[in-house]
mmCIF file of C-alpha atoms in Angstrom:
data_model
loop_
_atom_site.group_PDB
_atom_site.id
_atom_site.type_symbol
_atom_site.label_atom_id
_atom_site.label_comp_id
_atom_site.label_asym_id
_atom_site.label_seq_id
_atom_site.Cartn_x
_atom_site.Cartn_y
_atom_site.Cartn_z
ATOM 1 C CA MET N 30 -0.176 -0.108 -0.401
ATOM 2 C CA ALA N 31 1.841 3.209 -1.282
ATOM 3 C CA PHE N 32 1.654 6.659 0.899
ATOM 4 C CA GLY N 33 -1.263 4.799 2.574
ATOM 5 C CA ILE N 34 -3.813 5.287 -0.062
ATOM 6 C CA LYS N 35 -6.292 1.952 0.269
ATOM 7 C CA LYS N 36 -6.250 -0.958 -2.289
ATOM 8 C CA TYR N 37 -7.272 -3.835 -2.505
ATOM 9 C CA ASP N 38 -4.913 -7.250 -1.871
ATOM 10 C CA PHE N 39 -5.620 -9.573 -5.269
ATOM 11 C CA VAL N 40 -2.031 -9.823 -6.282
ATOM 12 C CA ASP N 41 0.508 -11.985 -4.088
ATOM 13 C CA GLU N 42 4.241 -11.534 -4.324
ATOM 14 C CA THR N 43 4.780 -12.790 -7.357
ATOM 15 C CA PRO N 44 7.955 -14.708 -8.570
ATOM 16 C CA LEU N 45 11.569 -13.089 -9.978
ATOM 17 C CA TYR N 46 14.096 -15.895 -11.064
ATOM 18 C CA LYS N 47 16.904 -16.719 -13.616
ATOM 19 C CA LEU N 48 16.088 -18.051 -16.919
ATOM 20 C CA GLU N 49 19.079 -21.016 -17.135
ATOM 21 C CA ARG N 50 18.827 -22.367 -20.736
ATOM 22 C CA LEU N 51 17.938 -18.765 -21.639
ATOM 23 C CA SER N 52 20.746 -17.141 -20.206
ATOM 24 C CA ALA N 53 23.166 -19.652 -20.894
ATOM 25 C CA ASP N 54 21.670 -19.585 -24.858
ATOM 26 C CA LEU N 55 21.892 -16.145 -24.980
ATOM 27 C CA GLY N 56 24.888 -15.035 -22.856
ATOM 28 C CA VAL N 57 23.144 -13.036 -20.341
ATOM 29 C CA ASN N 58 21.753 -12.974 -16.892
ATOM 30 C CA PHE N 59 17.912 -13.723 -18.246
ATOM 31 C CA TYR N 60 15.911 -13.682 -15.047
ATOM 32 C CA ILE N 61 11.695 -12.807 -15.242
ATOM 33 C CA LYS N 62 9.363 -11.385 -13.170
ATOM 34 C CA ARG N 63 6.497 -13.519 -13.390
ATOM 35 C CA ASP N 64 3.069 -10.667 -13.283
ATOM 36 C CA ASP N 65 1.594 -13.191 -15.692
ATOM 37 C CA LEU N 66 0.596 -15.523 -12.044
ATOM 38 C CA THR N 67 -1.439 -12.630 -10.781
ATOM 39 C CA SER N 68 -4.869 -14.757 -9.210
ATOM 40 C CA LEU N 69 -7.841 -13.703 -11.427
ATOM 41 C CA GLY N 70 -9.052 -13.735 -15.144
ATOM 42 C CA ALA N 71 -5.648 -15.436 -16.575
ATOM 43 C CA GLY N 72 -3.194 -13.290 -14.731
ATOM 44 C CA GLY N 73 -1.494 -10.311 -15.288
ATOM 45 C CA ASN N 74 -0.474 -6.825 -14.146
ATOM 46 C CA LYS N 75 -3.305 -4.717 -14.830
ATOM 47 C CA LEU N 76 -3.969 -6.290 -11.724
ATOM 48 C CA ARG N 77 -1.756 -4.496 -9.604
ATOM 49 C CA LYS N 78 -3.442 -0.963 -11.295
ATOM 50 C CA LEU N 79 -6.446 -2.004 -10.554
ATOM 51 C CA GLU N 80 -6.330 -3.363 -6.455
ATOM 52 C CA TYR N 81 -6.351 0.547 -6.256
ATOM 53 C CA LEU N 82 -8.982 2.012 -8.784
ATOM 54 C CA MET N 83 -11.766 -0.756 -7.845
ATOM 55 C CA LYS N 84 -10.951 0.264 -4.486
ATOM 56 C CA ASP N 85 -11.699 3.630 -4.985
ATOM 57 C CA ALA N 86 -14.646 2.714 -7.384
ATOM 58 C CA VAL N 87 -16.318 0.876 -4.310
ATOM 59 C CA ASP N 88 -15.303 3.543 -1.765
ATOM 60 C CA LYS N 89 -17.524 6.183 -3.932
ATOM 61 C CA GLY N 90 -19.983 3.869 -4.462
ATOM 62 C CA SER N 91 -19.952 3.147 -7.756
ATOM 63 C CA THR N 92 -22.179 0.570 -9.525
ATOM 64 C CA MET N 93 -21.032 -0.043 -13.201
ATOM 65 C CA ILE N 94 -17.303 0.025 -13.936
ATOM 66 C CA LEU N 95 -16.619 1.190 -17.908
ATOM 67 C CA THR N 96 -13.158 1.052 -19.084
ATOM 68 C CA VAL N 97 -11.625 1.300 -22.518
ATOM 69 C CA GLY N 98 -9.391 -0.380 -24.809
ATOM 70 C CA GLY N 99 -8.997 -2.650 -27.982
ATOM 71 C CA ALA N 100 -11.205 -5.267 -28.952
ATOM 72 C CA GLN N 101 -9.002 -7.592 -27.733
ATOM 73 C CA THR N 102 -7.670 -5.789 -24.246
ATOM 74 C CA ASN N 103 -6.031 -7.790 -21.303
ATOM 75 C CA HIS N 104 -6.460 -4.271 -19.515
ATOM 76 C CA GLY N 105 -10.273 -4.681 -20.117
ATOM 77 C CA ARG N 106 -10.468 -8.414 -19.503
ATOM 78 C CA LEU N 107 -9.022 -7.933 -15.599
ATOM 79 C CA THR N 108 -11.243 -5.154 -15.123
ATOM 80 C CA ALA N 109 -14.116 -7.906 -15.805
ATOM 81 C CA ALA N 110 -12.681 -10.300 -13.428
ATOM 82 C CA VAL N 111 -12.330 -7.726 -10.499
ATOM 83 C CA ALA N 112 -15.697 -6.379 -11.378
ATOM 84 C CA ALA N 113 -17.252 -9.887 -11.017
ATOM 85 C CA LYS N 114 -15.632 -10.622 -7.956
ATOM 86 C CA LEU N 115 -16.455 -7.469 -6.432
ATOM 87 C CA GLY N 116 -20.207 -7.567 -7.499
ATOM 88 C CA LEU N 117 -19.903 -4.755 -9.841
ATOM 89 C CA LYS N 118 -21.488 -4.527 -12.888
ATOM 90 C CA CYS N 119 -18.635 -3.332 -16.411
ATOM 91 C CA ALA N 120 -18.534 -2.682 -19.847
ATOM 92 C CA ILE N 121 -15.586 -2.131 -22.385
ATOM 93 C CA LEU N 122 -15.463 0.274 -24.784
ATOM 94 C CA ALA N 123 -13.462 -0.142 -28.233
ATOM 95 C CA ILE N 124 -12.617 2.143 -30.844
ATOM 96 C CA ASP N 125 -12.480 -1.330 -33.157
ATOM 97 C CA ASP N 126 -14.251 -3.267 -35.349
ATOM 98 C CA TYR N 127 -15.015 -6.761 -34.305
ATOM 99 C CA PRO N 128 -12.929 -9.161 -35.755
ATOM 100 C CA GLY N 129 -15.489 -11.970 -36.826
ATOM 101 C CA GLU N 130 -15.989 -14.456 -33.951
ATOM 102 C CA LEU N 131 -15.736 -13.962 -29.864
ATOM 103 C CA SER N 132 -12.469 -15.557 -29.092
ATOM 104 C CA ALA N 133 -9.670 -14.847 -26.838
ATOM 105 C CA ASN N 134 -10.145 -12.260 -24.584
ATOM 106 C CA MET N 135 -13.508 -11.326 -25.764
ATOM 107 C CA LEU N 136 -14.935 -14.097 -24.967
ATOM 108 C CA LEU N 137 -13.589 -14.216 -21.637
ATOM 109 C CA ASP N 138 -14.786 -10.897 -21.092
ATOM 110 C CA ARG N 139 -18.574 -12.506 -22.252
ATOM 111 C CA ILE N 140 -17.781 -15.055 -19.974
ATOM 112 C CA MET N 141 -17.201 -13.238 -17.063
ATOM 113 C CA GLY N 142 -20.480 -11.214 -17.770
ATOM 114 C CA CYS N 143 -18.833 -8.106 -18.854
ATOM 115 C CA GLU N 144 -20.752 -5.684 -21.889
ATOM 116 C CA LEU N 145 -18.214 -5.502 -24.880
ATOM 117 C CA ILE N 146 -19.027 -1.986 -27.116
ATOM 118 C CA LEU N 147 -17.527 -1.650 -29.987
ATOM 119 C CA CYS N 148 -17.329 1.481 -32.304
ATOM 120 C CA HIS N 149 -15.761 1.294 -36.164
ATOM 121 C CA ASP N 150 -12.968 3.784 -35.950
ATOM 122 C CA ASP N 151 -13.810 6.653 -37.812
ATOM 123 C CA GLY N 152 -10.335 7.917 -38.642
ATOM 124 C CA THR N 153 -10.338 11.162 -36.683
ATOM 125 C CA ASP N 154 -8.183 10.822 -33.480
ATOM 126 C CA GLU N 155 -8.700 8.134 -31.443
ATOM 127 C CA ASP N 156 -8.523 9.705 -28.247
ATOM 128 C CA GLU N 157 -11.008 12.183 -28.942
ATOM 129 C CA GLN N 158 -13.201 9.638 -30.518
ATOM 130 C CA ILE N 159 -12.978 7.791 -26.799
ATOM 131 C CA ASP N 160 -13.951 10.784 -25.143
ATOM 132 C CA LYS N 161 -17.141 11.524 -27.122
ATOM 133 C CA ALA N 162 -17.646 7.500 -27.243
ATOM 134 C CA LYS N 163 -17.405 7.604 -23.326
ATOM 135 C CA ASP N 164 -19.109 10.812 -22.617
ATOM 136 C CA LYS N 165 -22.589 9.298 -24.641
ATOM 137 C CA ILE N 166 -21.765 6.204 -22.714
ATOM 138 C CA ILE N 167 -21.930 7.046 -19.012
ATOM 139 C CA LYS N 168 -25.097 9.467 -19.701
ATOM 140 C CA ILE N 169 -26.461 6.160 -21.122
ATOM 141 C CA LEU N 170 -25.924 4.323 -18.228
ATOM 142 C CA GLU N 171 -26.392 7.183 -14.888
ATOM 143 C CA ASN N 172 -29.931 7.468 -17.272
ATOM 144 C CA LYS N 173 -30.411 4.260 -15.999
ATOM 145 C CA GLY N 174 -29.619 4.791 -12.666
ATOM 146 C CA GLU N 175 -25.954 3.154 -12.959
ATOM 147 C CA ASN N 176 -22.955 5.200 -10.826
ATOM 148 C CA VAL N 177 -20.469 4.868 -12.974
ATOM 149 C CA TYR N 178 -16.399 5.234 -12.575
ATOM 150 C CA TYR N 179 -14.362 5.610 -15.812
ATOM 151 C CA ILE N 180 -10.869 3.819 -16.138
ATOM 152 C CA PRO N 181 -8.677 4.879 -18.735
ATOM 153 C CA VAL N 182 -7.245 3.046 -21.241
ATOM 154 C CA GLY N 183 -4.676 0.686 -19.597
ATOM 155 C CA GLY N 184 -5.780 1.860 -15.974
ATOM 156 C CA SER N 185 -3.056 4.395 -16.594
ATOM 157 C CA ASN N 186 -3.480 7.088 -14.818
ATOM 158 C CA VAL N 187 -2.134 8.920 -11.481
ATOM 159 C CA LEU N 188 -3.728 6.310 -8.998
ATOM 160 C CA GLY N 189 -3.443 3.360 -11.797
ATOM 161 C CA ALA N 190 0.159 4.294 -11.353
ATOM 162 C CA LEU N 191 0.593 2.810 -7.980
ATOM 163 C CA GLY N 192 0.131 -0.668 -8.751
ATOM 164 C CA TYR N 193 3.812 -0.550 -10.086
ATOM 165 C CA PHE N 194 4.983 1.483 -8.052
ATOM 166 C CA ASP N 195 4.531 -1.366 -5.526
ATOM 167 C CA ALA N 196 6.009 -3.635 -7.670
ATOM 168 C CA ALA N 197 9.235 -1.509 -8.514
ATOM 169 C CA ILE N 198 9.917 -1.592 -4.707
ATOM 170 C CA GLU N 199 9.081 -5.734 -4.383
ATOM 171 C CA ILE N 200 11.307 -6.371 -7.291
ATOM 172 C CA ASP N 201 13.797 -4.039 -6.036
ATOM 173 C CA ARG N 202 13.730 -6.088 -2.705
ATOM 174 C CA GLN N 203 13.453 -9.699 -4.329
ATOM 175 C CA ALA N 204 16.424 -8.598 -6.809
ATOM 176 C CA LYS N 205 18.953 -8.203 -3.375
ATOM 177 C CA GLU N 206 17.993 -10.821 -2.136
ATOM 178 C CA LEU N 207 19.158 -13.251 -5.126
ATOM 179 C CA GLY N 208 22.763 -11.055 -5.379
ATOM 180 C CA ILE N 209 21.204 -9.274 -8.437
ATOM 181 C CA GLN N 210 23.534 -6.484 -9.496
ATOM 182 C CA ASN N 211 24.091 -4.454 -12.546
ATOM 183 C CA ALA N 212 20.709 -4.909 -13.835
ATOM 184 C CA THR N 213 18.210 -3.694 -16.376
ATOM 185 C CA VAL N 214 14.294 -4.200 -15.633
ATOM 186 C CA TYR N 215 12.673 -4.477 -19.140
ATOM 187 C CA ASP N 216 9.167 -3.618 -19.300
ATOM 188 C CA SER N 217 6.723 -3.649 -22.586
ATOM 189 C CA VAL N 218 5.700 -0.385 -22.817
ATOM 190 C CA GLY N 219 1.937 0.670 -24.124
ATOM 191 C CA SER N 220 0.053 3.078 -22.356
ATOM 192 C CA ILE N 221 3.390 4.213 -19.857
ATOM 193 C CA GLY N 222 1.170 3.333 -16.470
ATOM 194 C CA THR N 223 3.038 0.384 -16.109
ATOM 195 C CA TYR N 224 6.393 2.011 -17.027
ATOM 196 C CA MET N 225 5.782 5.119 -15.169
ATOM 197 C CA GLY N 226 5.121 2.646 -11.414
ATOM 198 C CA LEU N 227 7.736 1.152 -12.035
ATOM 199 C CA TYR N 228 10.100 4.192 -12.619
ATOM 200 C CA CYS N 229 8.946 6.081 -9.681
ATOM 201 C CA GLY N 230 9.047 2.888 -7.627
ATOM 202 C CA LEU N 231 12.828 2.418 -8.465
ATOM 203 C CA GLN N 232 13.418 6.331 -7.861
ATOM 204 C CA TYR N 233 11.480 6.397 -4.553
ATOM 205 C CA ALA N 234 13.721 3.288 -3.193
ATOM 206 C CA ASP N 235 16.509 4.785 -4.385
ATOM 207 C CA SER N 236 17.364 1.187 -6.559
ATOM 208 C CA PRO N 237 20.473 0.610 -8.185
ATOM 209 C CA LEU N 238 18.120 -1.314 -10.796
ATOM 210 C CA LYS N 239 18.379 0.724 -14.330
ATOM 211 C CA LEU N 240 14.944 0.626 -16.038
ATOM 212 C CA THR N 241 14.397 0.207 -19.998
ATOM 213 C CA GLY N 242 11.141 0.467 -21.721
ATOM 214 C CA VAL N 243 10.154 -1.112 -25.228
ATOM 215 C CA ALA N 244 7.408 0.538 -26.897
ATOM 216 C CA ILE N 245 4.684 -1.736 -28.374
ATOM 217 C CA SER N 246 3.301 0.389 -30.547
ATOM 218 C CA PRO N 247 3.984 3.808 -32.273
ATOM 219 C CA PHE N 248 5.501 6.558 -29.974
ATOM 220 C CA GLY N 249 4.710 9.315 -31.605
ATOM 221 C CA SER N 250 4.043 13.123 -30.007
ATOM 222 C CA SER N 251 1.814 12.899 -28.461
ATOM 223 C CA LYS N 252 3.267 9.698 -26.049
ATOM 224 C CA GLU N 253 6.340 12.036 -26.048
ATOM 225 C CA LYS N 254 4.479 15.166 -24.254
ATOM 226 C CA ARG N 255 2.395 12.723 -22.263
ATOM 227 C CA ILE N 256 5.650 10.868 -20.487
ATOM 228 C CA VAL N 257 6.524 14.024 -18.641
ATOM 229 C CA GLU N 258 3.389 15.310 -18.298
ATOM 230 C CA TYR N 259 1.724 11.463 -16.543
ATOM 231 C CA PHE N 260 5.276 12.408 -14.398
ATOM 232 C CA ASN N 261 4.731 15.337 -13.194
ATOM 233 C CA GLU N 262 0.650 14.490 -12.158
ATOM 234 C CA VAL N 263 2.190 11.621 -9.911
ATOM 235 C CA LYS N 264 5.239 13.945 -8.738
ATOM 236 C CA GLU N 265 2.433 16.458 -7.344
ATOM 237 C CA SER N 266 -0.226 13.906 -6.704
ATOM 238 C CA TYR N 267 2.388 11.979 -3.649
ATOM 239 C CA ASN N 268 4.744 14.638 -3.447
ATOM 240 C CA LEU N 269 7.357 13.244 -4.634
ATOM 241 C CA LYS N 270 11.314 14.464 -3.670
ATOM 242 C CA PHE N 271 12.721 14.214 -7.136
ATOM 243 C CA THR N 272 12.316 15.287 -10.349
ATOM 244 C CA ALA N 273 13.145 13.952 -14.253
ATOM 245 C CA LYS N 274 12.804 15.559 -17.341
ATOM 246 C CA ARG N 275 11.816 13.201 -21.132
ATOM 247 C CA GLU N 276 15.424 11.891 -21.119
ATOM 248 C CA ASP N 277 15.318 10.523 -17.599
ATOM 249 C CA PHE N 278 12.340 8.068 -19.234
ATOM 250 C CA HIS N 279 14.744 5.323 -21.074
ATOM 251 C CA ILE N 280 12.491 4.047 -24.192
ATOM 252 C CA GLU N 281 13.361 1.791 -27.012
ATOM 253 C CA THR N 282 11.089 3.272 -29.920
ATOM 254 C CA GLY N 283 12.444 1.338 -32.512
ATOM 255 C CA TYR N 284 11.041 -2.705 -32.226
ATOM 256 C CA THR N 285 7.482 -1.810 -33.068
ATOM 257 C CA ARG N 286 7.399 -4.000 -35.983
ATOM 258 C CA GLY N 287 4.940 -1.313 -37.645
ATOM 259 C CA GLY N 288 1.729 -0.835 -34.816
ATOM 260 C CA TYR N 289 0.057 -1.818 -32.341
ATOM 261 C CA ASN N 290 -0.923 -5.615 -31.961
ATOM 262 C CA ASN N 291 0.621 -6.345 -35.540
ATOM 263 C CA PRO N 292 1.185 -9.565 -36.784
ATOM 264 C CA SER N 293 5.144 -9.926 -36.785
ATOM 265 C CA LYS N 294 7.242 -12.711 -37.841
ATOM 266 C CA GLU N 295 9.943 -11.531 -35.667
ATOM 267 C CA VAL N 296 7.635 -11.195 -32.574
ATOM 268 C CA ARG N 297 6.589 -15.285 -33.686
ATOM 269 C CA ASP N 298 10.332 -16.665 -33.592
ATOM 270 C CA ALA N 299 10.399 -14.757 -30.306
ATOM 271 C CA ILE N 300 7.598 -16.815 -28.645
ATOM 272 C CA TYR N 301 8.434 -19.666 -29.860
ATOM 273 C CA TYR N 302 12.152 -19.163 -28.793
ATOM 274 C CA MET N 303 10.698 -18.933 -25.421
ATOM 275 C CA ALA N 304 8.358 -21.417 -25.117
ATOM 276 C CA ARG N 305 10.873 -23.926 -26.617
ATOM 277 C CA THR N 306 13.704 -22.980 -24.251
ATOM 278 C CA GLU N 307 11.919 -22.510 -21.292
ATOM 279 C CA GLY N 308 8.011 -23.669 -21.304
ATOM 280 C CA ILE N 309 7.030 -20.292 -21.116
ATOM 281 C CA LEU N 310 4.184 -18.359 -23.233
ATOM 282 C CA LEU N 311 4.308 -14.964 -24.048
ATOM 283 C CA ASP N 312 1.758 -12.629 -26.161
ATOM 284 C CA PRO N 313 2.155 -11.573 -29.438
ATOM 285 C CA CYS N 314 0.696 -8.213 -28.831
ATOM 286 C CA TYR N 315 3.368 -6.983 -25.436
ATOM 287 C CA THR N 316 5.307 -9.380 -24.480
ATOM 288 C CA GLY N 317 6.369 -11.117 -27.272
ATOM 289 C CA LYS N 318 7.252 -7.725 -28.689
ATOM 290 C CA GLY N 319 9.209 -6.237 -25.798
ATOM 291 C CA PHE N 320 11.295 -10.035 -25.834
ATOM 292 C CA ALA N 321 11.957 -9.545 -29.287
ATOM 293 C CA GLY N 322 12.600 -6.196 -29.012
ATOM 294 C CA ILE N 323 15.416 -7.297 -26.136
ATOM 295 C CA LEU N 324 16.782 -9.975 -28.702
ATOM 296 C CA ASP N 325 17.054 -6.972 -31.371
ATOM 297 C CA MET N 326 18.662 -5.015 -28.682
ATOM 298 C CA MET N 327 21.766 -7.724 -28.420
ATOM 299 C CA LYS N 328 22.098 -7.996 -32.090
ATOM 300 C CA ASP N 329 22.297 -4.091 -32.519
ATOM 301 C CA GLY N 330 24.886 -4.204 -29.325
ATOM 302 C CA LYS N 331 22.791 -2.254 -26.786
ATOM 303 C CA ILE N 332 22.738 -5.125 -24.764
ATOM 304 C CA SER N 333 26.004 -6.950 -24.175
ATOM 305 C CA LYS N 334 26.852 -10.279 -23.284
ATOM 306 C CA GLY N 335 27.534 -10.266 -19.074
ATOM 307 C CA GLU N 336 24.799 -7.779 -18.916
ATOM 308 C CA THR N 337 22.076 -8.973 -16.130
ATOM 309 C CA ILE N 338 17.916 -8.760 -17.843
ATOM 310 C CA ILE N 339 15.224 -8.375 -15.242
ATOM 311 C CA PHE N 340 12.529 -9.050 -18.210
ATOM 312 C CA ILE N 341 9.003 -8.502 -16.792
ATOM 313 C CA HIS N 342 6.498 -10.791 -17.959
ATOM 314 C CA THR N 343 3.036 -9.064 -17.947
ATOM 315 C CA GLY N 344 0.417 -11.776 -19.079
ATOM 316 C CA GLY N 345 -1.868 -11.222 -22.124
ATOM 317 C CA PHE N 346 -1.496 -14.856 -23.380
ATOM 318 C CA PRO N 347 -4.953 -14.874 -24.202
ATOM 319 C CA GLY N 348 -3.732 -12.631 -27.351
ATOM 320 C CA LEU N 349 -2.457 -15.937 -29.070
ATOM 321 C CA TYR N 350 -5.994 -16.892 -29.561
ATOM 322 C CA THR N 351 -7.011 -13.820 -31.703
ATOM 323 C CA PRO N 352 -8.229 -14.332 -35.076
ATOM 324 C CA HIS N 353 -5.609 -12.201 -36.862
ATOM 325 C CA HIS N 354 -2.390 -13.893 -35.406
ATOM 326 C CA ARG N 355 -3.779 -17.319 -34.796
ATOM 327 C CA VAL N 356 -4.001 -17.379 -38.956
ATOM 328 C CA GLU N 357 -0.549 -16.108 -38.804
ATOM 329 C CA PHE N 358 0.537 -19.089 -36.422
ATOM 330 C CA GLU N 359 -1.057 -22.035 -37.636
ATOM 331 C CA LYS N 360 0.260 -21.325 -41.151
ATOM 332 C CA GLU N 361 4.264 -21.834 -39.567
ATOM 333 C CA LEU N 362 3.094 -24.822 -37.390
ATOM 334 C CA ILE N 363 0.796 -26.645 -39.069
ATOM 335 C CA ASP N 364 3.819 -29.040 -41.139
ATOM 336 C CA GLU N 365 4.226 -30.661 -37.841
ATOM 337 C CA VAL N 366 0.691 -31.524 -37.405
ATOM 338 C CA TYR N 367 0.506 -35.173 -38.343
ATOM 339 C CA THR N 368 -3.293 -36.704 -39.155
ATOM 340 C CA PHE N 369 -4.149 -40.691 -40.151
ATOM 341 C CA ASP N 370 -7.422 -42.327 -40.778
ATOM 342 C CA SER N 371 -6.494 -44.958 -38.419
ATOM 343 C CA ILE N 372 -3.772 -46.077 -35.836
ATOM 344 C CA GLU N 373 -2.995 -49.174 -38.852
ATOM 345 C CA ASP N 374 -2.085 -46.179 -41.352
ATOM 346 C CA LEU N 375 0.443 -45.237 -39.068
ATOM 347 C CA LYS N 376 3.605 -43.770 -41.115
ATOM 348 C CA ASN N 377 7.549 -42.391 -39.891
ATOM 349 C CA ILE N 378 7.079 -39.299 -39.117
#
């Protein structure tokens, strides 16, 4: 509980350990923080943010949670899970089209009773579309008697940042207990909330751990502006004693593969590599893209042999089942699926 602010305790301490086979193969000390193993809704990092956000919602007497993201949002899935646990209604707004089937996170959302509201992208500024749509939805829900609590994309606001402020303190303590020195924490960066919480928490703890974000979507002028604004909001809200400028936030922006949640051969190869070396599943939107970025940074000389890496696994495995990713996996993996009409027809494989 950071700064005495009340929260729910949905997240037990998650493991931090070394990936021995991967480390030996890559020539680095590769550790993984398993924040995909949190307790609700198939796990993931957003649950840490929701500990604070949902406590605030309940304390304010909310009956309905409205949040926003892509159609297959991991944050939305976990919001739906926590809402179900707390007996609240939930809806997810997406400026997105129906992907042709109810699968992956969308299926899990509906299983947990969450409403999905998909609005076709009209090509104008997405943030403006979100603001316009969510205002309309809130008005509709309030007219039905609901007390609506709105959570922004990724839970990335001042209150949500505290989830990874807590996580940074946890990681720093675990690293010291394991004798980890001169390490860099790597985080896949989307809506910046996880990164900002980590940055502020590590600074607050005066941790020797460094932090690098790997952008998973284009990091344009709005995000360049937002990251400094976000820090200043957190600093002011919690009276932090340290300051930061844009150059203090180390985010690699060259490994986005051209867009958000887009299919990528390099990302799929990184997913295969992790799965076949350590038996750990990454997702094609966040962790797979982040890990692919780390592998490219090693090739580019940005990460040297012998360095120590702490990679945060933020979850998201249902993304493997989204239609536009699944079809690409199938093309590459179907060749070693063998079918026979009967046992008698078995041949050499």
